[in-house]
PDB file of C-alpha atoms in Angstrom:
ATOM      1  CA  UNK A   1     138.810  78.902  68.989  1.00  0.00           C
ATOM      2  CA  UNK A   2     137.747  76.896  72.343  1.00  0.00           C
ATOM      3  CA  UNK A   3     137.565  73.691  73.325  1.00  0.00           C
ATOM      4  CA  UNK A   4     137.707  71.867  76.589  1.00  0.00           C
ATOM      5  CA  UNK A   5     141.453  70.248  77.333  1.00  0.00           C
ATOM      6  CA  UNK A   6     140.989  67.604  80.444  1.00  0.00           C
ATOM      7  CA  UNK A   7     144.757  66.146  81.274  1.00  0.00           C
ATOM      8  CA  UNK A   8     145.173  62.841  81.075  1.00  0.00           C
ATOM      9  CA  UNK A   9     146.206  59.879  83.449  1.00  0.00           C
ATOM     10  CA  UNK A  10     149.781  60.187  81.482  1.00  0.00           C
ATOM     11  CA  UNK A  11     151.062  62.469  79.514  1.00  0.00           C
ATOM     12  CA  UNK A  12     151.440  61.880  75.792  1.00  0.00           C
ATOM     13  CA  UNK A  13     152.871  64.155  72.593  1.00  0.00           C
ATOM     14  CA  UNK A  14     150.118  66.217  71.316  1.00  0.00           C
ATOM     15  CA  UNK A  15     149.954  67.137  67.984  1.00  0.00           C
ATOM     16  CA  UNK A  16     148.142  70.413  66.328  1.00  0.00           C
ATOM     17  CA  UNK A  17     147.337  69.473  62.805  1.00  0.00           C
ATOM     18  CA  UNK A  18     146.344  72.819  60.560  1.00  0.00           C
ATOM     19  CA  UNK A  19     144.570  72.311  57.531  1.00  0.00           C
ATOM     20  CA  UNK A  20     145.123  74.402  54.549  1.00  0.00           C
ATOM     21  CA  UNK A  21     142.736  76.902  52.115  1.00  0.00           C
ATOM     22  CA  UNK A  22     139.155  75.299  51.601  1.00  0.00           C
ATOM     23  CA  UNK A  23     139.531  72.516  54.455  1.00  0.00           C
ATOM     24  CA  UNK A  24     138.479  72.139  57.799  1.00  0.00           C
ATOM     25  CA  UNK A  25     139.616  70.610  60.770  1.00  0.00           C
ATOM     26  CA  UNK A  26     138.043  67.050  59.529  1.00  0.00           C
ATOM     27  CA  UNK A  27     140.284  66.911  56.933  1.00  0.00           C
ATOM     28  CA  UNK A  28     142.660  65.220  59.053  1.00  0.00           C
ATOM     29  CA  UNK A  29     140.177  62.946  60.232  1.00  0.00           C
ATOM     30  CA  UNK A  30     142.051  59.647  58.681  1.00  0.00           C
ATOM     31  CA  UNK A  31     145.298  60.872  59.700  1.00  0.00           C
ATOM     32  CA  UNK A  32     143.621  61.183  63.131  1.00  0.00           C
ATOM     33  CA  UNK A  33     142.916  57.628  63.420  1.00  0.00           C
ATOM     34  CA  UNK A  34     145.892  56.553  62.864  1.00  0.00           C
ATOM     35  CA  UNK A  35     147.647  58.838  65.867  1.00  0.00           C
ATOM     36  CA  UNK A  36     145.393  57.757  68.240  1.00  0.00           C
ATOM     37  CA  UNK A  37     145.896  54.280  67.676  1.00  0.00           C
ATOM     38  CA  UNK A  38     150.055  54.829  68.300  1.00  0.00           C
ATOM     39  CA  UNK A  39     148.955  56.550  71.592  1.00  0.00           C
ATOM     40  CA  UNK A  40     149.625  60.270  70.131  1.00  0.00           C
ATOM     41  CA  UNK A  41     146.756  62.665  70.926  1.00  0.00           C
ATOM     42  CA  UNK A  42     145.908  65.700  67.815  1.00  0.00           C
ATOM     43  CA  UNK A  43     143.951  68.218  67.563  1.00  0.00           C
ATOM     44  CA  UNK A  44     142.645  69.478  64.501  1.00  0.00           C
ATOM     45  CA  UNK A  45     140.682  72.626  64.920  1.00  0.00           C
ATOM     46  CA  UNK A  46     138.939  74.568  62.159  1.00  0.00           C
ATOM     47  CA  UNK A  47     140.277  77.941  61.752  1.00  0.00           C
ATOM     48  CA  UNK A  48     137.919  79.963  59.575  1.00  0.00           C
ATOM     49  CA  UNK A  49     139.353  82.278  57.017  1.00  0.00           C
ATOM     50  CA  UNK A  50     142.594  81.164  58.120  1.00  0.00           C
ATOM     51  CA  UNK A  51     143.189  78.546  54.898  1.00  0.00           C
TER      52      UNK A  51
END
């Protein structure tokens, strides 16, 4: 897995949101939203085989 992490001007709880067998990482698109919009900053990455 990769992906580019850039710090931000404050820090903020992060979040790592697995999905589960047959999903992907957009699965938690919705709940997503909703995070970012209380100020709390997810990731979601697709793992895979790893369901």
């Amino acid at each position: 897995m990769q992906y580019l992490n850039m710090p931000d001007a404050a820090p903020a709880p992060t979040l790592i949101l697995v999905h589960g067998s047959w999903h992907d990482g957009r699965c938690w698109a919705a709940v997503q939203y909703h995070l970012a919009a209380a100020g709390v900053r997810s990731i979601a990455p697709t793992l895979p085989g790893h369901g």
